[in-house]
Amino acid sequence: MTNAARHARVNEATVTLRSTGDAVIAEIRDEGCGFELRDSVAEPDGSHVGLVAMRERAALVGGDVTVRTSPGKGTAVRAAVPIMGPEDGGDSERW
Ligand SMILES: Nc1ncnc2c1ncn2[C@@H]1O[C@H](COP(=O)(O)OP(=O)(O)OP(=O)(O)O)[C@@H](O)[C@H]1O
Ligand SMILES: [Mg+2]
């Protein structure tokens, strides 16, 4: 959502949060300027880490992040995180 507000050059984005039963899926979609996906690689100086960090954090809990975008075509970021209870091996202390 911060990326949409900061980079997309539009003043509207759509946020959808839903559950499939196995996973929670968050999608943030804007109709803004979009970008070349290769531009989203983190810089060696530690800047532009947002998307990379999102992927890493999703992977840590068995989820993933998908980005669909291209210049002039808007951006959709989808994060899927599995729903786990203690009986699934999840660590309830973390939640
Ligand atoms: N919704 C968007 N619309 C247009 N461009 C985007 C969008 N999201 C990301 N970008 C482009 O991808 C780049 C990388 O995004 P990322 O979130 O990884 O880093 P950042 O926002 O630049 O910095 P940080 O998130 O570390 O503060 C951005 O600098 C921007 O150029
Ligand atoms: Mg960012």
Coordinates of C-alpha atoms and ligand atoms in Angstrom, one line a residue:
M1 CA 0.0 0.0 0.0
T2 CA 2.9 2.3 0.7
N3 CA 4.3 1.6 -2.7
A4 CA 1.0 2.4 -4.4
A5 CA 0.8 5.7 -2.5
R6 CA 4.4 6.6 -3.1
H7 CA 5.2 5.4 -6.6
A8 CA 2.0 4.7 -8.6
R9 CA 1.1 8.4 -9.3
V10 CA -2.6 7.7 -8.7
N11 CA -4.7 8.4 -5.6
E12 CA -6.6 5.2 -5.5
A13 CA -5.7 1.6 -4.9
T14 CA -7.8 -1.5 -4.2
V15 CA -7.0 -3.7 -1.3
T16 CA -8.6 -7.2 -1.1
L17 CA -8.2 -9.6 1.8
R18 CA -9.7 -13.0 1.5
S19 CA -9.3 -16.5 2.9
T20 CA -9.4 -19.7 0.8
G21 CA -9.6 -21.8 4.0
D22 CA -5.9 -22.8 3.6
A23 CA -4.4 -19.4 3.1
V24 CA -5.0 -15.7 3.6
I25 CA -4.5 -13.7 0.4
A26 CA -3.9 -10.0 0.3
E27 CA -3.9 -8.2 -3.0
I28 CA -3.1 -4.5 -3.5
R29 CA -3.9 -3.3 -7.0
D30 CA -3.5 0.1 -8.6
E31 CA -4.1 1.5 -12.1
G32 CA -1.0 3.7 -11.9
C33 CA 2.3 4.0 -13.8
G34 CA 3.5 0.5 -13.2
F35 CA 7.2 -0.4 -13.6
E36 CA 9.7 -2.9 -15.1
L37 CA 9.9 -5.7 -12.7
R38 CA 13.7 -5.9 -12.9
D39 CA 13.7 -2.4 -11.3
S40 CA 12.5 -4.0 -8.1
V41 CA 15.8 -5.6 -7.2
A42 CA 17.1 -4.3 -3.9
E43 CA 20.1 -1.9 -4.2
P44 CA 23.4 -2.9 -2.7
D45 CA 23.2 0.2 -0.5
G46 CA 20.2 -1.3 1.3
S47 CA 17.6 0.9 -0.3
H48 CA 14.5 -0.4 -2.3
V49 CA 14.2 -3.4 -0.1
G50 CA 10.4 -3.3 0.2
L51 CA 9.4 -6.0 -2.4
V52 CA 12.4 -8.2 -1.7
A53 CA 11.7 -8.1 2.1
M54 CA 8.0 -8.9 1.5
R55 CA 9.0 -12.0 -0.5
E56 CA 11.5 -13.0 2.2
R57 CA 9.0 -12.6 5.0
A58 CA 6.2 -14.4 3.1
A59 CA 8.6 -17.3 2.3
L60 CA 9.6 -17.6 6.0
V61 CA 6.0 -18.5 6.8
G62 CA 5.5 -20.8 3.8
G63 CA 3.8 -18.1 1.6
D64 CA 4.7 -16.2 -1.4
V65 CA 4.4 -12.8 -3.1
T66 CA 3.5 -12.3 -6.8
V67 CA 3.9 -9.0 -8.5
R68 CA 2.2 -8.3 -11.8
T69 CA 3.1 -5.0 -13.5
S70 CA 4.5 -3.3 -16.6
P71 CA 5.0 0.4 -17.4
G72 CA 1.7 2.1 -18.0
K73 CA -0.3 -0.9 -16.9
G74 CA -0.6 -0.6 -13.2
T75 CA 0.5 -2.9 -10.5
A76 CA -1.0 -5.8 -8.6
V77 CA 0.9 -7.3 -5.6
R78 CA -0.5 -10.5 -4.2
A79 CA 0.7 -12.0 -0.9
A80 CA -0.5 -15.5 0.1
V81 CA 0.2 -16.8 3.6
P82 CA -0.9 -20.2 4.7
I83 CA -3.2 -20.5 7.7
M84 CA -1.5 -22.7 10.3
G85 CA -2.6 -23.7 13.7
P86 CA -0.4 -25.3 16.4
E87 CA -1.7 -28.7 15.2
D88 CA -0.1 -28.0 11.8
G89 CA 3.3 -27.5 13.3
G90 CA 2.8 -23.7 13.6
D91 CA 4.3 -21.9 16.5
S92 CA 1.4 -20.3 18.4
E93 CA 3.9 -18.3 20.5
R94 CA 4.7 -16.3 17.4
W95 CA 1.1 -15.1 16.9
Ligands
LIG1 N1 2.8 0.3 -7.1 C1 3.8 0.7 -7.8 N2 3.7 1.6 -8.8 C2 4.8 2.0 -9.5 N3 6.1 1.7 -9.2 C3 6.3 0.8 -8.2 C4 5.2 0.3 -7.4 N4 5.7 -0.5 -6.4 C5 7.0 -0.5 -6.6 N5 7.4 0.3 -7.7 C6 8.7 0.5 -8.2 O1 9.6 -0.5 -7.7 C7 10.6 0.0 -7.0 C8 11.0 -1.0 -5.8 O2 10.0 -1.0 -4.8 P1 10.4 -1.4 -3.3 O3 9.2 -1.4 -2.5 O4 11.1 -2.7 -3.4 O5 11.4 -0.3 -2.9 P2 11.1 1.3 -2.6 O6 9.6 1.5 -2.4 O7 11.8 2.1 -3.6 O8 11.9 1.5 -1.2 P3 11.5 0.8 0.2 O9 10.3 0.0 0.0 O10 12.7 0.0 0.6 O11 11.3 2.0 1.1 C9 10.2 1.4 -6.5 O12 11.3 2.2 -6.3 C10 9.4 1.8 -7.7 O13 10.2 2.3 -8.7
MG2 MG 8.5 0.2 -1.1

